[in-house]
mmCIF file of C-alpha atoms and ligand atoms in Angstrom:
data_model
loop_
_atom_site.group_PDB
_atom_site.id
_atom_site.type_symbol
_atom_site.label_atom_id
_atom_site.label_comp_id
_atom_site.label_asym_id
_atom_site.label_seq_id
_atom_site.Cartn_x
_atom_site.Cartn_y
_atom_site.Cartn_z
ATOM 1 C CA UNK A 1 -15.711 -29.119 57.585
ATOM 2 C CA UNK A 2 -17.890 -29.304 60.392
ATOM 3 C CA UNK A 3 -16.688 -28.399 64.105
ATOM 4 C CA UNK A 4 -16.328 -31.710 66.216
ATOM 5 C CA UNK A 5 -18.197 -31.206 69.377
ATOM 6 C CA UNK A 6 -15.708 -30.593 72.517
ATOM 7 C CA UNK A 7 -17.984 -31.936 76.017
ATOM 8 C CA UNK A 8 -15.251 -30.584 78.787
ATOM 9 C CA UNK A 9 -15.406 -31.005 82.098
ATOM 10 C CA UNK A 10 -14.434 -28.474 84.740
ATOM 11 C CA UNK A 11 -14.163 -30.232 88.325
ATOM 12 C CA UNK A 12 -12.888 -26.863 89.541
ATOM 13 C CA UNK A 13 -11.393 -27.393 93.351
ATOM 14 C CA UNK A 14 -13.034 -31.224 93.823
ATOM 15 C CA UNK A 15 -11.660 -34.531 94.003
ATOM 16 C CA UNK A 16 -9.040 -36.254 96.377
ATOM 17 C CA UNK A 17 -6.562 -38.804 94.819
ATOM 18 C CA UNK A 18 -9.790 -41.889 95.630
ATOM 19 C CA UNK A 19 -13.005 -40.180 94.367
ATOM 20 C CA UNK A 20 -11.269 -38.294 91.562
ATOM 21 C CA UNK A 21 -9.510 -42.139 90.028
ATOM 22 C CA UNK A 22 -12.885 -43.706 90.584
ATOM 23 C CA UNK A 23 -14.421 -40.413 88.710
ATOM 24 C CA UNK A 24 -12.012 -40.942 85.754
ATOM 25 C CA UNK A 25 -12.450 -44.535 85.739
ATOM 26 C CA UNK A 26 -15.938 -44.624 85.432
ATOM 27 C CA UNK A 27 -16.198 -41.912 82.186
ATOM 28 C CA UNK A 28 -13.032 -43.986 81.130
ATOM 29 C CA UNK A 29 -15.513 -46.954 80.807
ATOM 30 C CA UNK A 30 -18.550 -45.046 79.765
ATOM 31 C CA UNK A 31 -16.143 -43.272 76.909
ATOM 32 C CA UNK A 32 -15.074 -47.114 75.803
ATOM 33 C CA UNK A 33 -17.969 -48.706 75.525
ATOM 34 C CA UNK A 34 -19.198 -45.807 72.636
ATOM 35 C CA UNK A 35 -16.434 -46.926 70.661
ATOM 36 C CA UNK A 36 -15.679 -43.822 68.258
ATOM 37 C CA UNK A 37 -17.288 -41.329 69.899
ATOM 38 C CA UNK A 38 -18.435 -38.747 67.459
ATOM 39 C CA UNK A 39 -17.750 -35.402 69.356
ATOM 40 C CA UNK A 40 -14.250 -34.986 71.603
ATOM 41 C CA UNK A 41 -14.273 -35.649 75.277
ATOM 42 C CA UNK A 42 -11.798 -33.497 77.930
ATOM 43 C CA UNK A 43 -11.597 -33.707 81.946
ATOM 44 C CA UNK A 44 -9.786 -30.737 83.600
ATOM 45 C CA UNK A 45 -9.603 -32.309 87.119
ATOM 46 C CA UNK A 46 -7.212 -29.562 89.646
ATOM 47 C CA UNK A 47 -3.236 -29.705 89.306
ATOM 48 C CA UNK A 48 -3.061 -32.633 92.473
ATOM 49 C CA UNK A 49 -5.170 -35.394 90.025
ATOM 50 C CA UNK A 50 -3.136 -34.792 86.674
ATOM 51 C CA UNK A 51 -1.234 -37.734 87.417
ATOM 52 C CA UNK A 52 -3.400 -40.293 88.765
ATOM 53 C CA UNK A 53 -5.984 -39.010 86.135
ATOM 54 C CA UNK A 54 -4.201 -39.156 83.181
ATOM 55 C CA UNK A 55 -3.548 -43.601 84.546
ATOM 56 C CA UNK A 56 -6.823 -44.135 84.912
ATOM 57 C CA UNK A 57 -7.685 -42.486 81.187
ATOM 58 C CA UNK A 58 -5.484 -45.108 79.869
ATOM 59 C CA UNK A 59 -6.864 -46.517 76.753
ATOM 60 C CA UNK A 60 -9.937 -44.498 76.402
ATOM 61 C CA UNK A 61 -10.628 -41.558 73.950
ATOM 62 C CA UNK A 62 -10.710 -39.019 76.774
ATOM 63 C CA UNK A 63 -8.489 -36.008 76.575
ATOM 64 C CA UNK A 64 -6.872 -34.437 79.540
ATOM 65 C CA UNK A 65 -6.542 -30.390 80.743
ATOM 66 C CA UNK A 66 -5.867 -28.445 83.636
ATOM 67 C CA UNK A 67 -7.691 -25.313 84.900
ATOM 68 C CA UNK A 68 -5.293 -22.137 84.519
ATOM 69 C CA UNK A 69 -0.781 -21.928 84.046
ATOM 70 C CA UNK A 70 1.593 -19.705 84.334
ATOM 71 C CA UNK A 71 2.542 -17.295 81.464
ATOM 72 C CA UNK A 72 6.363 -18.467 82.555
ATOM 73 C CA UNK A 73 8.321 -21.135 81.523
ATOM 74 C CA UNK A 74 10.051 -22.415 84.827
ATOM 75 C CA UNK A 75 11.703 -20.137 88.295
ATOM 76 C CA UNK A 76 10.812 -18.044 90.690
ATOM 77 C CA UNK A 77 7.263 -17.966 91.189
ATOM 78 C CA UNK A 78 5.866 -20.096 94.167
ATOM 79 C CA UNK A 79 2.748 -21.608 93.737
ATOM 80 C CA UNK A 80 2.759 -21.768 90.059
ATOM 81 C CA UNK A 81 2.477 -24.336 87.260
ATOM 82 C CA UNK A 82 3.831 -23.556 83.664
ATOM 83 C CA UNK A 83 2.686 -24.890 80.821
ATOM 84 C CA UNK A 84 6.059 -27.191 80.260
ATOM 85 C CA UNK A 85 5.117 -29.030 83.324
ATOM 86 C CA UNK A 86 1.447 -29.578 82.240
ATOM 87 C CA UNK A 87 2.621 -30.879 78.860
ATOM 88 C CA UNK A 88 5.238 -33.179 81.135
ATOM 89 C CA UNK A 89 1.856 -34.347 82.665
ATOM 90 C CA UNK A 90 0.548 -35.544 79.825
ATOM 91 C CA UNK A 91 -2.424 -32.607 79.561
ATOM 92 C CA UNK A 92 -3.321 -31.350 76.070
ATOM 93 C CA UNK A 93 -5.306 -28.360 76.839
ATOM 94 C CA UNK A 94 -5.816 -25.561 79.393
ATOM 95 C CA UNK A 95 -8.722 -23.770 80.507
ATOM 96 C CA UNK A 96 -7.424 -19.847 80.834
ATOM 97 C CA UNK A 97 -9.321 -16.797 81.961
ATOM 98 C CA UNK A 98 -12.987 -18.742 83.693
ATOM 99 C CA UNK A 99 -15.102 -16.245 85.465
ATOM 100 C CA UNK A 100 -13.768 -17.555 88.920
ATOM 101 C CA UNK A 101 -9.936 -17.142 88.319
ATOM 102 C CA UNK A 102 -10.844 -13.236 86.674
ATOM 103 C CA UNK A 103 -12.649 -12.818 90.114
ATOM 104 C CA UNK A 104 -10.904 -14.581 92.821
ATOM 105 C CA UNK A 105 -7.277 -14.029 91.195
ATOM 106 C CA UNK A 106 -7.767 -10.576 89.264
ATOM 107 C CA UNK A 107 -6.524 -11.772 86.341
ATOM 108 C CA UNK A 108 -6.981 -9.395 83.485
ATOM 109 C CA UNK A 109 -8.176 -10.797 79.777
ATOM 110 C CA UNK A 110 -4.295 -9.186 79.510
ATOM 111 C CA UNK A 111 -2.128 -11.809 81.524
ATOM 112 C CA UNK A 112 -5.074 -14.501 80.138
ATOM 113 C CA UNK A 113 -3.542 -13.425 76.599
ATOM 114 C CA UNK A 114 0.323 -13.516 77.742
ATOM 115 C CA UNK A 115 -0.742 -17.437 79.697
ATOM 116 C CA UNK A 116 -2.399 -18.435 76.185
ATOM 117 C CA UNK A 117 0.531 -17.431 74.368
ATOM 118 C CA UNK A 118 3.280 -19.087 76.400
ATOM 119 C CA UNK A 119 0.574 -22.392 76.371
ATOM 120 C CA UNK A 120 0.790 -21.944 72.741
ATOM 121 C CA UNK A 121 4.242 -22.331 72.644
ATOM 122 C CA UNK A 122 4.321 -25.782 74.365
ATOM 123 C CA UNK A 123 1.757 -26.820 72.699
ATOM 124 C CA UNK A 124 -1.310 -27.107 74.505
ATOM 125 C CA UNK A 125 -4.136 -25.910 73.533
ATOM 126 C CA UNK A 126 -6.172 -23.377 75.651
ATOM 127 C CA UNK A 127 -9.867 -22.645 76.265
ATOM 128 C CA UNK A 128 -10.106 -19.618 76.797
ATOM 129 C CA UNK A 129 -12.989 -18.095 78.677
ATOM 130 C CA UNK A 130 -15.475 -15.071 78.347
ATOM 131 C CA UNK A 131 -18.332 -14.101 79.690
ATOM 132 C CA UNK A 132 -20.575 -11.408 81.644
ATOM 133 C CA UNK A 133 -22.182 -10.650 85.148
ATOM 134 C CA UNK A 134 -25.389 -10.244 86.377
ATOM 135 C CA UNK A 135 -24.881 -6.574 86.273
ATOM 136 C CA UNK A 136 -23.312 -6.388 83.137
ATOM 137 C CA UNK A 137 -26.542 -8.246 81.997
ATOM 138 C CA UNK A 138 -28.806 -6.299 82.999
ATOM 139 C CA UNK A 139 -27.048 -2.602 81.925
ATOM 140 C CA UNK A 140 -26.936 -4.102 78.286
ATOM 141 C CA UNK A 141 -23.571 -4.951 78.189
ATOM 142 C CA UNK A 142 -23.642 -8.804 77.636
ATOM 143 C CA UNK A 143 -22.176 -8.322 74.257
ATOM 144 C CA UNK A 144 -19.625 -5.636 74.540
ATOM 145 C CA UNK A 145 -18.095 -7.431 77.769
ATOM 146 C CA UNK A 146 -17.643 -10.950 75.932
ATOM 147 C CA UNK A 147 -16.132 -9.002 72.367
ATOM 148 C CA UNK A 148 -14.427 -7.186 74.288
ATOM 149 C CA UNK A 149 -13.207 -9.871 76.478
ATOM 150 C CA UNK A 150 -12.211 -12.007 73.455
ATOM 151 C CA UNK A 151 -10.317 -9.377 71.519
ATOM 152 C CA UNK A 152 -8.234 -8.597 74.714
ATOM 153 C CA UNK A 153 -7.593 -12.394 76.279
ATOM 154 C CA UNK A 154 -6.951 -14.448 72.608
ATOM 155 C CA UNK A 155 -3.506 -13.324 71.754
ATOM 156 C CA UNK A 156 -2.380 -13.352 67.936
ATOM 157 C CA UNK A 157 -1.059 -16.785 68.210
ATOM 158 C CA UNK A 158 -4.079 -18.501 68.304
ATOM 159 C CA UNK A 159 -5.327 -20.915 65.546
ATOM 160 C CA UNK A 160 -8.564 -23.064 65.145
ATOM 161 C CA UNK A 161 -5.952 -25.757 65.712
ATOM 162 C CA UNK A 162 -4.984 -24.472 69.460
ATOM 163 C CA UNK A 163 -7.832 -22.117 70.642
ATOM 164 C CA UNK A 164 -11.518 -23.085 71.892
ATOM 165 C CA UNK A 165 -13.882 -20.369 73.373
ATOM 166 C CA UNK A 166 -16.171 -20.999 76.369
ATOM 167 C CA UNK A 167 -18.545 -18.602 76.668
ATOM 168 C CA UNK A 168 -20.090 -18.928 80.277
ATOM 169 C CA UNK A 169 -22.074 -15.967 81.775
ATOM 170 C CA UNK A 170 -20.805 -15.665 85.573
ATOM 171 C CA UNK A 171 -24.381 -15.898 86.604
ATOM 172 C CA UNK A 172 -25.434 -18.995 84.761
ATOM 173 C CA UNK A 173 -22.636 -20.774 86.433
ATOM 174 C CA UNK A 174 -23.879 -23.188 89.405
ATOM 175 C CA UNK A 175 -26.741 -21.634 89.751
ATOM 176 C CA UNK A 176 -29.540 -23.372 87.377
ATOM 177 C CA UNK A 177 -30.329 -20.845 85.248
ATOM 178 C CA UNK A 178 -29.601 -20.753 81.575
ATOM 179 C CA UNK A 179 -29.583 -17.794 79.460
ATOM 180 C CA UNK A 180 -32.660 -18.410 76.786
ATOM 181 C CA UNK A 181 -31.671 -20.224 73.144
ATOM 182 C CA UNK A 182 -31.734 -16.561 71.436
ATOM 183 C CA UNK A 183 -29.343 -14.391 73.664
ATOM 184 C CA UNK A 184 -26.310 -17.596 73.349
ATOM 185 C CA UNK A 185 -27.384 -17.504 69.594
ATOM 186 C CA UNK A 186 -26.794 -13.592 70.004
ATOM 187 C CA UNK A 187 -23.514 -14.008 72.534
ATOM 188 C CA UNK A 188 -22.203 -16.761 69.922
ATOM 189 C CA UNK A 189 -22.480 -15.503 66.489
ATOM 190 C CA UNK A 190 -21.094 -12.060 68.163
ATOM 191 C CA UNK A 191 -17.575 -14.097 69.298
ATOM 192 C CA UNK A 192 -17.520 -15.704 65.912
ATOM 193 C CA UNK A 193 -17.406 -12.241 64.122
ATOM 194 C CA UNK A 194 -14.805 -10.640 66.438
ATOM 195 C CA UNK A 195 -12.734 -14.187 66.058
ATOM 196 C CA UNK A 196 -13.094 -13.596 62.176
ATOM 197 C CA UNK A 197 -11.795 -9.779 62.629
ATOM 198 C CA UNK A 198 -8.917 -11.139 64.875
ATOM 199 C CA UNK A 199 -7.686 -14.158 63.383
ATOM 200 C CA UNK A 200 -9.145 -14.108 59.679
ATOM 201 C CA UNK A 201 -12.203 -16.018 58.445
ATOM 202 C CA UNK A 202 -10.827 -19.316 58.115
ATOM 203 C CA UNK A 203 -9.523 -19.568 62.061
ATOM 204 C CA UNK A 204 -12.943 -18.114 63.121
ATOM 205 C CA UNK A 205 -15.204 -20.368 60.880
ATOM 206 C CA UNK A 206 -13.316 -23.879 62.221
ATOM 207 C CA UNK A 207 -13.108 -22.294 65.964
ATOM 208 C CA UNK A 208 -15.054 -23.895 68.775
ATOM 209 C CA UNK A 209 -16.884 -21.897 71.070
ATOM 210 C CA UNK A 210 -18.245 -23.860 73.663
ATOM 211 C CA UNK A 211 -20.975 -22.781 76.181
ATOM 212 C CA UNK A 212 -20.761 -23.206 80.090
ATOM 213 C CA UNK A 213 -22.782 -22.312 82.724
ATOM 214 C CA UNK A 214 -25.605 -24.891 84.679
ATOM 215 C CA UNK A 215 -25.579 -27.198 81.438
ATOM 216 C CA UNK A 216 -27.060 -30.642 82.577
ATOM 217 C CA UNK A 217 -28.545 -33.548 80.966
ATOM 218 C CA UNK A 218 -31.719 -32.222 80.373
ATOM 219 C CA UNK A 219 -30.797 -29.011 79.091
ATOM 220 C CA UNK A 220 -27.957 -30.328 76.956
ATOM 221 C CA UNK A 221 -30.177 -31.201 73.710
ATOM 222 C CA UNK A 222 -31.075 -27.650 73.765
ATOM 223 C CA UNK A 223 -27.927 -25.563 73.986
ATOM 224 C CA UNK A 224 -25.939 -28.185 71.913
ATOM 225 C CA UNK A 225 -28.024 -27.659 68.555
ATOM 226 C CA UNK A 226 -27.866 -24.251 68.257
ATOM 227 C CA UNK A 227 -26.330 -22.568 65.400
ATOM 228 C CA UNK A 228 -22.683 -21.616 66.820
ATOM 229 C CA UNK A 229 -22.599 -23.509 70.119
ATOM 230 C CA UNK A 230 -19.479 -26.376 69.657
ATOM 231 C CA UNK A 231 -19.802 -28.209 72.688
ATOM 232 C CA UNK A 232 -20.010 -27.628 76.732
ATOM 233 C CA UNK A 233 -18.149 -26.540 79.248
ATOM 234 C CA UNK A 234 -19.463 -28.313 82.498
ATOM 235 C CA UNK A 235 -18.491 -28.097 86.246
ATOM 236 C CA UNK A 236 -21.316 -29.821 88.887
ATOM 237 C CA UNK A 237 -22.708 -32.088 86.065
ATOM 238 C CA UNK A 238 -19.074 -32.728 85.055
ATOM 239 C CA UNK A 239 -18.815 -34.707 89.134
ATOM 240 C CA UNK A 240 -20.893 -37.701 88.038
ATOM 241 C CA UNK A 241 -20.284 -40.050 84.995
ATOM 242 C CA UNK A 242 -23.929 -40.531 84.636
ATOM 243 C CA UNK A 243 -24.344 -36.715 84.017
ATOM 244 C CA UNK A 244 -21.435 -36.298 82.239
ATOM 245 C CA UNK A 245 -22.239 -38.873 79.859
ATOM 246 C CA UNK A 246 -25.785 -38.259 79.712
ATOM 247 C CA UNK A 247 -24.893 -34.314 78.459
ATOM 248 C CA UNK A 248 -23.336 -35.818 75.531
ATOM 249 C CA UNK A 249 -25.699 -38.742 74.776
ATOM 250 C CA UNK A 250 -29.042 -36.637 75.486
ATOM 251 C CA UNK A 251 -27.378 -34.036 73.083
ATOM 252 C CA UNK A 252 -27.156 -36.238 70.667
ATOM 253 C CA UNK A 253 -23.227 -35.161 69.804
ATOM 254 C CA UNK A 254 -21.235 -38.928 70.961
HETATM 255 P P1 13P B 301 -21.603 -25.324 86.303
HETATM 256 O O1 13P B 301 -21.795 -26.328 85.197
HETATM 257 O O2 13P B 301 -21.478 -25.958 87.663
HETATM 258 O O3 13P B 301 -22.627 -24.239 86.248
HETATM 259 O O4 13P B 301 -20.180 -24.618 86.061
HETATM 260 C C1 13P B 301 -19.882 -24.123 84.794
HETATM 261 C C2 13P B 301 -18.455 -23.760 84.748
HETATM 262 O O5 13P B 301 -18.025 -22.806 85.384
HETATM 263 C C3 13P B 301 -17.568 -24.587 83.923
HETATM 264 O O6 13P B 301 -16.329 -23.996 83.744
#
């Protein structure tokens, strides 16, 4: 069975209640007038534009996410959203672990694996991110960070079902600059094997791993055919319907 192709868009800390409905609209239109798309579409837009969001997706084949939860339930813990609540939103995924939340928030690939598990158990399914520095790059350690990310942050509940990978290299992200076709090739196939040690074959061969990180309409064809790449994770180019929907169409995958 081949892997459907997930485009998902990241608007990371952007959008007020106006620009962020007219945002949705607009890929809400663009998504109808494909008719079955072929590949899976997803906007994470931040915690204040679930709602309003999730209205103006009405009636188009566009899925809905938010960009990190709690590993809790419900309680004490101020300035937190739980999983429950983005289920009671009407979100079916959640993006856990991206480069900025690791950096900004210190959140280990530990407490990414306890927030993917509790997300698990409401049912939403997480994306779960990976990915090396600059400096990691360049001491040779691209590989061993994202395994080693991956076996630590994707806890034993995850299925093919409930799981997607982004791999997004912190350096690649909103900068312009792409890794080249052979070291995502390398970075991919390298997750897929440590998926397959973790969760068995069959999890790891139906898995998508998605890649993130300056992806834009005229890169898109390129990233999107190789071998184990499943679809994109986009921020910037995720801001405009005509680049969001030009990813997809110039890739070929809608
Ligand atoms: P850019 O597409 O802006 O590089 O961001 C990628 C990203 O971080 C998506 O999660």
């Amino acid at each position: 069975m081949a892997r459907k192709k997930l485009i998902a868009g990241n608007w990371k800390m952007n959008g007020l209640l106006a620009d962020g409905t007219t945002l949705a609209k607009g890929i809400a239109e663009e998504v109808k007038k494909i008719g079955k798309p072929q590949c899976e579409f997803l906007v994470c837009p931040p915690f204040t534009l679930l709602s309003a969001v999730k209205k103006a997706l009405r009636g188009a084949k566009v899925a809905l996410g938010a960009q990190d939860c709690s590993s809790e339930d419900k309680g004490a813990h101020t300035g937190d959203v739980s999983p429950v609540m983005l289920k009671d939103c009407g979100c079916q995924y959640v993006i856990l672990g991206h480069s900025e939340r690791r950096a900004d928030h210190k959140e280990s690939s530990e407490l990414v694996n306890k927030k993917a598990q509790a997300a698990h158990k409401h049912d939403l399914k997480t994306i779960i991110c990976v990915g090396e520095t600059l400096e990691e790059r360049e001491a040779g350690k691209a590989l061993e960070i994202c395994t080693t990310q991956v076996i630590d942050s994707v806890p034993d509940t995850s299925t093919w079902q409930n799981t997607v990978i982004a791999y997004e290299p912190v350096w690649a992200i909103g900068t312009g600059k792409i890794p080249t076709t052979k070291d995502v090739e390398e970075i991919h196939a390298a997750i897929r094997k440590t998926l397959s040690k973790k969760l068995g074959k069959g999890n790891a061969n139906k898995m998508r791993i998605l890649y993130g990180g300056s992806v834009k309409p005229n890169n898109a064809k390129e990233l999107l055919s190789l071998e184990d790449v499943d679809g994109a994770l986009i921020g910037g180019a995720s801001l405009k319907v005509e680049d969001f929907l030009g990813i997809a169409k110039n890739a070929g995958v809608c």
